[in-house]
mmCIF file of C-alpha atoms in Angstrom:
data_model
loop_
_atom_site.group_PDB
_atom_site.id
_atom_site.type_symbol
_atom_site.label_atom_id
_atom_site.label_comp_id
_atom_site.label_asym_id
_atom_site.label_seq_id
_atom_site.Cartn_x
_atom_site.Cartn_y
_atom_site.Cartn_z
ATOM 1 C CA UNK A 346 51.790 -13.193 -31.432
ATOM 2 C CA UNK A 347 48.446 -12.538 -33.154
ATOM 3 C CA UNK A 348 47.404 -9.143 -34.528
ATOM 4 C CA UNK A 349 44.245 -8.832 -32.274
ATOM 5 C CA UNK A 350 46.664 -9.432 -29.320
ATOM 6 C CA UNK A 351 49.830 -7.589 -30.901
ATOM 7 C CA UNK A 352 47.128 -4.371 -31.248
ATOM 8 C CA UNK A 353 46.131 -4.368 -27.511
ATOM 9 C CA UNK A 354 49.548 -3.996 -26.610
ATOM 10 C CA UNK A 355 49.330 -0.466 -27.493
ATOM 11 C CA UNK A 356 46.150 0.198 -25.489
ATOM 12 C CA UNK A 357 47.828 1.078 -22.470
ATOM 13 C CA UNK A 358 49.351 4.247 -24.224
ATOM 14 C CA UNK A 359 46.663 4.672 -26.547
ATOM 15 C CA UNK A 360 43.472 4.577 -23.902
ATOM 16 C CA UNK A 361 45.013 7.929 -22.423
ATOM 17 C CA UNK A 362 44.920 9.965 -25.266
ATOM 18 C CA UNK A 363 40.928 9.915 -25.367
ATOM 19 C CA UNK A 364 39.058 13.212 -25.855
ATOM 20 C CA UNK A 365 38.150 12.466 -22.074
ATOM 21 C CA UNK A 366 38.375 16.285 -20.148
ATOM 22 C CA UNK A 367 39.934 15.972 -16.700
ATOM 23 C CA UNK A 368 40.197 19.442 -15.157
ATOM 24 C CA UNK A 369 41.976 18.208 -12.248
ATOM 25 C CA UNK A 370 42.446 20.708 -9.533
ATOM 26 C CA UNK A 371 45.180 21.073 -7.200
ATOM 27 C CA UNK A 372 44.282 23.741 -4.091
ATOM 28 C CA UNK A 373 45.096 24.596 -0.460
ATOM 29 C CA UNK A 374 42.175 22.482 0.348
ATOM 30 C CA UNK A 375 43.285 19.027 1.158
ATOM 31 C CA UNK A 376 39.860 17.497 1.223
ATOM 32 C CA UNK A 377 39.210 18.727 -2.441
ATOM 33 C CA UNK A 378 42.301 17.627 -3.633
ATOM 34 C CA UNK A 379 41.491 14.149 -2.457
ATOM 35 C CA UNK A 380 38.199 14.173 -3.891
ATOM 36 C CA UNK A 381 39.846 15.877 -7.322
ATOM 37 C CA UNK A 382 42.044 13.220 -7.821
ATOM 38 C CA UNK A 383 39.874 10.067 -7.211
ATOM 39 C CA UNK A 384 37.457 10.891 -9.579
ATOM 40 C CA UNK A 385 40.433 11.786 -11.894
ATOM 41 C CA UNK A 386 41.888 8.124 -10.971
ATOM 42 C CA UNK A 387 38.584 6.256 -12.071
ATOM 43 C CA UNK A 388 38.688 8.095 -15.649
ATOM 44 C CA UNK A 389 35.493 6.637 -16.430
ATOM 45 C CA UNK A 390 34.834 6.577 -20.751
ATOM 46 C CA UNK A 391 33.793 10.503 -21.477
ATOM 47 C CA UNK A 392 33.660 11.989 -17.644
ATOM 48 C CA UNK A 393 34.182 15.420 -17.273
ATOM 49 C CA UNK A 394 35.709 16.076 -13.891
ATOM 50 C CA UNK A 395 34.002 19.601 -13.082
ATOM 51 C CA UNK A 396 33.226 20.625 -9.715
ATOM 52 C CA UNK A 397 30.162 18.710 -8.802
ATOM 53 C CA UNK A 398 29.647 20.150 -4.703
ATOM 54 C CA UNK A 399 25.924 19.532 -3.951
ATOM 55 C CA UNK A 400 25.234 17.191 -6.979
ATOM 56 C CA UNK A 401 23.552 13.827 -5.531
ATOM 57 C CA UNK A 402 23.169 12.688 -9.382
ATOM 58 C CA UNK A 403 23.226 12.963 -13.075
ATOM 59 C CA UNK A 404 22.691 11.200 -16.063
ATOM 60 C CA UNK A 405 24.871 12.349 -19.085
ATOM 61 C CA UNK A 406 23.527 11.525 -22.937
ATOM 62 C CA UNK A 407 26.921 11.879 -25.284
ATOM 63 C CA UNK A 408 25.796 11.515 -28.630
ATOM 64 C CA UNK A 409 28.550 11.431 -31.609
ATOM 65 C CA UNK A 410 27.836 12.265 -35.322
ATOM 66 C CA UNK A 411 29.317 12.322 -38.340
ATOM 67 C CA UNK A 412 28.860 14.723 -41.366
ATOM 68 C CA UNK A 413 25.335 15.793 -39.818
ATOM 69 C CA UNK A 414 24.647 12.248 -41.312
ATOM 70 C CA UNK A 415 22.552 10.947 -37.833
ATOM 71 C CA UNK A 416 23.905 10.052 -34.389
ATOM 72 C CA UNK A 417 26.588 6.947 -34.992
ATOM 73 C CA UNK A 418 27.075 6.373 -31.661
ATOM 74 C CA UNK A 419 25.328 7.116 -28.027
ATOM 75 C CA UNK A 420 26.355 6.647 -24.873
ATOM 76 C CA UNK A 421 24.350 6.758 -21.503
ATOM 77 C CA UNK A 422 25.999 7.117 -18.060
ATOM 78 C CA UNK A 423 24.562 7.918 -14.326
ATOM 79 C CA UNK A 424 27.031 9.017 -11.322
ATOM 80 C CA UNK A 425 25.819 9.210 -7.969
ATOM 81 C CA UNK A 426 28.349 11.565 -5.656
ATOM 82 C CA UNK A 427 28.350 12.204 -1.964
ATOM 83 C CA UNK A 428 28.266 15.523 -0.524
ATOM 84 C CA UNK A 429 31.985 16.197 -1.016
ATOM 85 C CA UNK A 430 31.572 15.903 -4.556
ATOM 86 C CA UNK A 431 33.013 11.970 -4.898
ATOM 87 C CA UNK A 432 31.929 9.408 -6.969
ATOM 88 C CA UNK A 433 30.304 6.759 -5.233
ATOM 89 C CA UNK A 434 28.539 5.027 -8.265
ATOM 90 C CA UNK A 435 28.474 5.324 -12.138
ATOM 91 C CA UNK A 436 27.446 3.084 -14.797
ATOM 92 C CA UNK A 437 28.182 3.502 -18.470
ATOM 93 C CA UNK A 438 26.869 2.374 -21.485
ATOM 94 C CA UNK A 439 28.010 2.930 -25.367
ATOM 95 C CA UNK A 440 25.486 1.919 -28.432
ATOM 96 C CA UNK A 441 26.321 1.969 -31.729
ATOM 97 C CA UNK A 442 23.570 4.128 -34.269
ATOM 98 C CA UNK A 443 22.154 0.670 -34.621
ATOM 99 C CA UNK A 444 21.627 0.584 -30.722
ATOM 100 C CA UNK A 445 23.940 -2.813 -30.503
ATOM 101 C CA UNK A 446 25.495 -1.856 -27.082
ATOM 102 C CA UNK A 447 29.659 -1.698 -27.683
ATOM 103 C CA UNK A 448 31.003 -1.118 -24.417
ATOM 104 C CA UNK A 449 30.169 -0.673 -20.484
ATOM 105 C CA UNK A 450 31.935 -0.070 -17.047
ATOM 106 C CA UNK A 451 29.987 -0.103 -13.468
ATOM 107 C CA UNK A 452 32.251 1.485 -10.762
ATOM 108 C CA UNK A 453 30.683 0.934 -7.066
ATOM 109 C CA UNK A 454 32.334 0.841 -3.907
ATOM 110 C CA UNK A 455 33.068 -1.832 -1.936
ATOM 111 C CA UNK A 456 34.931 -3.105 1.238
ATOM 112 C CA UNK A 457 38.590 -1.462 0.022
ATOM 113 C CA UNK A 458 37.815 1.561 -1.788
ATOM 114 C CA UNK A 459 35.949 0.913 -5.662
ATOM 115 C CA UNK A 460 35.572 -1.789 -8.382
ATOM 116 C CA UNK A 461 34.964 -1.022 -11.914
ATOM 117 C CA UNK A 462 33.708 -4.079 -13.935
ATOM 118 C CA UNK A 463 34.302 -3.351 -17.907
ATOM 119 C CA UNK A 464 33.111 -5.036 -20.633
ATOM 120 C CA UNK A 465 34.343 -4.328 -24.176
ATOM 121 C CA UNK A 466 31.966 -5.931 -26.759
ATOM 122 C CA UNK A 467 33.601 -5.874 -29.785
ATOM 123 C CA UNK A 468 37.511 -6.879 -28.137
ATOM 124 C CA UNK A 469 35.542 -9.418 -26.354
ATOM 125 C CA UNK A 470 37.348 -8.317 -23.432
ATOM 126 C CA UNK A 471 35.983 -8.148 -19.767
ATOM 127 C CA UNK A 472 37.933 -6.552 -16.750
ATOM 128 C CA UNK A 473 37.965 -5.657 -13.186
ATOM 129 C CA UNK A 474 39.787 -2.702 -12.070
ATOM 130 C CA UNK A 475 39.916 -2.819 -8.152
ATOM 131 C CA UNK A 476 41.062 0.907 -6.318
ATOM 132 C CA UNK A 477 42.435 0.866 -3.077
ATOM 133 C CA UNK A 478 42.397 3.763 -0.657
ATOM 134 C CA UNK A 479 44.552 4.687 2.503
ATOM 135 C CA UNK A 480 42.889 5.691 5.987
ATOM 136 C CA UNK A 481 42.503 9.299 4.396
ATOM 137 C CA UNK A 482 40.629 7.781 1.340
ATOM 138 C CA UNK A 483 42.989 8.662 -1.275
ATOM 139 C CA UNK A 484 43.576 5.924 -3.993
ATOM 140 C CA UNK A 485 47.300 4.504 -3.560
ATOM 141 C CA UNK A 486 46.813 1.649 -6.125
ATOM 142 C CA UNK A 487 44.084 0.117 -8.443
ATOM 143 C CA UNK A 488 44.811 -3.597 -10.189
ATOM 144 C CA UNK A 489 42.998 -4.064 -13.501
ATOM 145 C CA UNK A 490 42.834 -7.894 -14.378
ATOM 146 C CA UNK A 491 41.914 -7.915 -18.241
ATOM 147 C CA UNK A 492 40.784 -11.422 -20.136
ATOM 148 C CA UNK A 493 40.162 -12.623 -23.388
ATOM 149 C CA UNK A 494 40.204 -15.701 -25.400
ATOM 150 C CA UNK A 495 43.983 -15.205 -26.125
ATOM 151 C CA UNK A 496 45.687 -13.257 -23.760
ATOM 152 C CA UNK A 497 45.101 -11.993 -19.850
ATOM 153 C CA UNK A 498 46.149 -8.482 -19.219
ATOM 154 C CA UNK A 499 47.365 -7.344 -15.353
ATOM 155 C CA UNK A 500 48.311 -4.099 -14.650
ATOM 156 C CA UNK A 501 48.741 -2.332 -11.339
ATOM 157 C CA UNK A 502 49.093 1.349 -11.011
ATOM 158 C CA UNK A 503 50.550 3.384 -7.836
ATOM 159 C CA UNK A 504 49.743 6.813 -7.202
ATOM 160 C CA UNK A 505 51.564 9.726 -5.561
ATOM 161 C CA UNK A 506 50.290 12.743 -3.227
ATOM 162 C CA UNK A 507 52.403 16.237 -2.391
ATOM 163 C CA UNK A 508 51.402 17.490 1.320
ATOM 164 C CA UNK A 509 48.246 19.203 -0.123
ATOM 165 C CA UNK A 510 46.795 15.662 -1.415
ATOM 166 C CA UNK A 511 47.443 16.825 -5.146
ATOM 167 C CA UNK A 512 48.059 13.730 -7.283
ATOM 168 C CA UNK A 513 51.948 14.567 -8.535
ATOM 169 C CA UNK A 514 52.628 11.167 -9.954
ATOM 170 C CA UNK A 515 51.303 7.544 -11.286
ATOM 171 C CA UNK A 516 53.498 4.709 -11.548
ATOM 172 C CA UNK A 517 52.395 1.859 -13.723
ATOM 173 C CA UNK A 518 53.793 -2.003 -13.919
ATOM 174 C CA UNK A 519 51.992 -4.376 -16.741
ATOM 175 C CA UNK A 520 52.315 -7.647 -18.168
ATOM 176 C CA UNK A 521 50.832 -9.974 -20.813
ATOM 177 C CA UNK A 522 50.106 -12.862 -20.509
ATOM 178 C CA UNK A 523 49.400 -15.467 -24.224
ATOM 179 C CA UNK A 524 47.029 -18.145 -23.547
ATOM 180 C CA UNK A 525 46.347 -20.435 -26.602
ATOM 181 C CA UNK A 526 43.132 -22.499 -27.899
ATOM 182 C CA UNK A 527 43.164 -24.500 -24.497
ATOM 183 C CA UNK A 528 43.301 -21.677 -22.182
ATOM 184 C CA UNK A 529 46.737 -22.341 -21.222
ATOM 185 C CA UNK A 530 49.341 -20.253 -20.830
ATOM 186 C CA UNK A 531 52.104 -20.031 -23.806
ATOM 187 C CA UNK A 532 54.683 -18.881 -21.816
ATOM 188 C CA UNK A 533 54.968 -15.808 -24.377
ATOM 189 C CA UNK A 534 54.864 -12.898 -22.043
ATOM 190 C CA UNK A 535 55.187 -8.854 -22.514
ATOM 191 C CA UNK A 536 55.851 -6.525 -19.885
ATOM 192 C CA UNK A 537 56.121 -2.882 -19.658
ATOM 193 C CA UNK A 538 56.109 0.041 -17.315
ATOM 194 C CA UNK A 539 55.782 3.549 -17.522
ATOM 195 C CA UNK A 540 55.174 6.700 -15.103
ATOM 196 C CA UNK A 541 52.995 10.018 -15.198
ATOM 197 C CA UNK A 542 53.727 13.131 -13.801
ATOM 198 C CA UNK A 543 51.029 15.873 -13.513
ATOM 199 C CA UNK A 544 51.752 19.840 -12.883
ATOM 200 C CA UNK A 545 49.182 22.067 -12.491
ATOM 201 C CA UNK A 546 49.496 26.023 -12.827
ATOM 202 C CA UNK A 547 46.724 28.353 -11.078
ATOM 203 C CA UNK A 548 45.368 25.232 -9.186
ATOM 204 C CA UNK A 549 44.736 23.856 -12.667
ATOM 205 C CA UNK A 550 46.227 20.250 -14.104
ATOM 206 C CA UNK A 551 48.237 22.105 -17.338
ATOM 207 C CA UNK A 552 50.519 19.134 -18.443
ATOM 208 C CA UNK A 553 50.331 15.725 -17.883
ATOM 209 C CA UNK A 554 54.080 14.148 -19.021
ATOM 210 C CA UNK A 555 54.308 10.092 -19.970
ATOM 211 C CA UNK A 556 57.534 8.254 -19.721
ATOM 212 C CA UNK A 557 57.507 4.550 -21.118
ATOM 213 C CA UNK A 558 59.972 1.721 -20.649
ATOM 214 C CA UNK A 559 60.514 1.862 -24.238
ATOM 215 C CA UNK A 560 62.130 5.427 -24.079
ATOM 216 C CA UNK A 561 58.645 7.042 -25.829
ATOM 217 C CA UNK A 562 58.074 10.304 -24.142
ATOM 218 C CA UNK A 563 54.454 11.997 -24.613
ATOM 219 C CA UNK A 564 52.333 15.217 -22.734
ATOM 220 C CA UNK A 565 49.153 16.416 -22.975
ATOM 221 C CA UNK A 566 48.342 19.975 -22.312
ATOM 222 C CA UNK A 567 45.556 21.547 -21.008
ATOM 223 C CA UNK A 568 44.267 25.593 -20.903
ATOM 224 C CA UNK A 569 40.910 26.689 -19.509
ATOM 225 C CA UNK A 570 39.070 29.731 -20.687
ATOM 226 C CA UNK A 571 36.408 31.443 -17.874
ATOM 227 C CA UNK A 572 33.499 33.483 -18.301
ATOM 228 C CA UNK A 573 32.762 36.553 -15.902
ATOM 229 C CA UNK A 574 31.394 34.468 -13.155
ATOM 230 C CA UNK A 575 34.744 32.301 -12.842
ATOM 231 C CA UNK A 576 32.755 29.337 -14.526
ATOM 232 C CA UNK A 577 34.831 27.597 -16.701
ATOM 233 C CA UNK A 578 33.578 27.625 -20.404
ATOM 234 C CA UNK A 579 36.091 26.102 -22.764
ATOM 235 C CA UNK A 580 39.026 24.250 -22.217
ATOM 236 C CA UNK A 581 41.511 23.237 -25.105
ATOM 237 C CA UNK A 582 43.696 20.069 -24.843
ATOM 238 C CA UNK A 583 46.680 18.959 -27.008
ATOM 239 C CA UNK A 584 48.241 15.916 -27.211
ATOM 240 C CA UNK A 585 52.256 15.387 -28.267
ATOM 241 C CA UNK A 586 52.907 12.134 -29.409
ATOM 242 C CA UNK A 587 56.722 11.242 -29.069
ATOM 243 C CA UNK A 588 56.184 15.343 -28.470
ATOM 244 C CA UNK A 589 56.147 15.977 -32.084
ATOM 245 C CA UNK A 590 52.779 15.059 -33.761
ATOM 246 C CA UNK A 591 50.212 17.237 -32.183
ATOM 247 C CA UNK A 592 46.332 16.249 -31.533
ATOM 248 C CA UNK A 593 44.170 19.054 -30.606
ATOM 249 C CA UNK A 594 40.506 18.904 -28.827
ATOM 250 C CA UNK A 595 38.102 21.697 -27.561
ATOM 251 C CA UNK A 596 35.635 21.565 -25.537
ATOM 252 C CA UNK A 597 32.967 23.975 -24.285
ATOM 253 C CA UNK A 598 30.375 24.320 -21.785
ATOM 254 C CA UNK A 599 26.210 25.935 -22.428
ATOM 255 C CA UNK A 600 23.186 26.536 -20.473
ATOM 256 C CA UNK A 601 24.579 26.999 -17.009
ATOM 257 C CA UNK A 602 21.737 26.637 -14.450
ATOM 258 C CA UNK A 603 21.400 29.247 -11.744
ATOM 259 C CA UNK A 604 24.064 26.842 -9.570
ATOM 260 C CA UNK A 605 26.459 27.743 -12.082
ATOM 261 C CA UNK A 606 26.602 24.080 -13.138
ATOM 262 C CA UNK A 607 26.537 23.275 -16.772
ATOM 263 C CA UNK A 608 24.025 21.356 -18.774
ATOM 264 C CA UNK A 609 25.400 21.076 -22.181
ATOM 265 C CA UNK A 610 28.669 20.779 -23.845
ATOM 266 C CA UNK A 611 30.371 19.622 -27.021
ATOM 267 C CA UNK A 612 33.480 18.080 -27.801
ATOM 268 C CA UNK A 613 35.514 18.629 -31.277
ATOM 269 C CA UNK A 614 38.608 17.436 -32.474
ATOM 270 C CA UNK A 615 40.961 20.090 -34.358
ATOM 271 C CA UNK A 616 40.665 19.355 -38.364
ATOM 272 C CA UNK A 617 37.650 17.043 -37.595
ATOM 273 C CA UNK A 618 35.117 19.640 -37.487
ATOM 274 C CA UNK A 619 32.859 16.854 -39.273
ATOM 275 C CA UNK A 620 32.883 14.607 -36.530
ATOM 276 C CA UNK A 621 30.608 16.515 -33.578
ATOM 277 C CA UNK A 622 30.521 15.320 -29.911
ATOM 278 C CA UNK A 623 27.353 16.703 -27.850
ATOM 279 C CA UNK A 624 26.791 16.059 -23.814
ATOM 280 C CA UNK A 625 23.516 17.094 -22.256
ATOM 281 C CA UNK A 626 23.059 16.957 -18.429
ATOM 282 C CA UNK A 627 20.348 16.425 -15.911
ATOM 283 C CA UNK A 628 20.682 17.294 -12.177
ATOM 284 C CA UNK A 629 19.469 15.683 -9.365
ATOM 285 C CA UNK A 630 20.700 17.608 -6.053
ATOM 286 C CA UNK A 631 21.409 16.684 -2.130
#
């Protein structure tokens, strides 16, 4: 097996230990719950899954620098929401400092629930993740169908709902698949399965635990600071890899319009404090 190919096996772990902030809820309301967890489920590259009631659309501009040398890397992205808060549409776009475009996903809806069409530039990768939802439009399972010039990637993922519609669990089944110069298949094949369980605390997602079929246990755990008008304004995650080597990230929240919504945040990664994420919102609303 190739490096380039040997390397992707690890995505699947890797990919979910992003700076991404998902303050998932988990209420007495079942409709919000529903609503929570989709967006959660779509995990589109740097969303922030805030409370977005009312919001018809926004465009997010995350720019990253490095040493206060210049922006080395900007991304653009526009979600469109109903009026229950849910995504309905969002395309995403990363450029390198040299404006060479890295990376994008489209997510739209379609006759079963969503697609999200991905392509990774510099893998030379391309994907489709299809989400399908159940006559109360919760996601029960997404496929993602992954190609390159050397290997196809298929993984399906299951999700699992407590009475209140609060995601509790993900189950996920994967396999590799080798193809060689040709395009045909090797027969060389990897497979691998692992399952998430989420907990929240004060209708809050706090830990998000990862078992994989090679024994590796990880978690990720979240805490959420609030101003005096109940708006959350930081929240701090950390990430235990084989629960031992911990990776911290902070993020907080500026200029709150007079919805309460905010238009500005930045991310940072503990010990990094030379690398500097900044996110600047506009609003369109219903």
């Amino acid at each position: 097996m190739n490096k380039r190919t040997l390397a992707f096996l690890l995505t699947p772990c890797l990919s979910l230990f992003s700076i991404n902030v998902l303050a998932l809820t988990c209420s007495n309301e079942v409709g919000e719950n529903i609503v929570s967890s989709n967006n959660y489920i779509f995990q589109i590259l740097d969303f922030i899954d805030t409370p977005v009631k009312g919001i018809k659309q926004e465009t997010r501009t995350i720019n990253t620098s490095i040493d206060g040398k210049g922006v080395t890397a900007t991304a653009k992205q526009t979600l469109q929401y109903d009026r229950n808060g849910l995504i309905s549409q969002s395309k995403y776009d990363l450029y390198s400092g040299q404006n060479q475009r890295l990376y994008s996903e489209h997510l739209h809806k379609n006759t079963t629930g969503w697609e999200n069409i991905i392509e990774d530039v510099e893998d030379k990768t391309t994907s489709i993740v299809q989400f399908t939802t159940d006559d109360q439009g919760r996601i029960m399972q997404s496929l993602q169908t992954k190609k390159a010039l050397d290997f196809v990637f298929v993984e399906t993922d299951t999700y699992h709902y407590d009475n209140n519609s609060c995601l509790i669990n993900k189950n996920v089944q994967w396999q590799l698949k080798e193809i060689n110069a040709n395009g045909k298949f090797t027969g060389t094949n990897q497979n691998g399965a692992s399952k998430y369980t989420f907990e929240y605390k004060e209708d809050q997602l706090a830990h998000v635990l990862y078992d994989f079929s090679n024994n590796m246990k990880n978690e990720t755990a979240f805490l959420y600071q609030f101003d005096d008008n109940k708006r959350i304004n930081t929240i701090q995650s950390s990430f235990l890899f084989a629960r031992k080597d911990a990776t911290q990230y902070t993020t907080k929240f500026f200029d709150f319009n007079d919805k309460n919504d905010w238009l500005s945040a930045s991310k940072v990664k503990a010990n990094q404090d030379n690398k500097h994420i900044s996110i600047t919102r506009e609003l369109t609303y219903y």
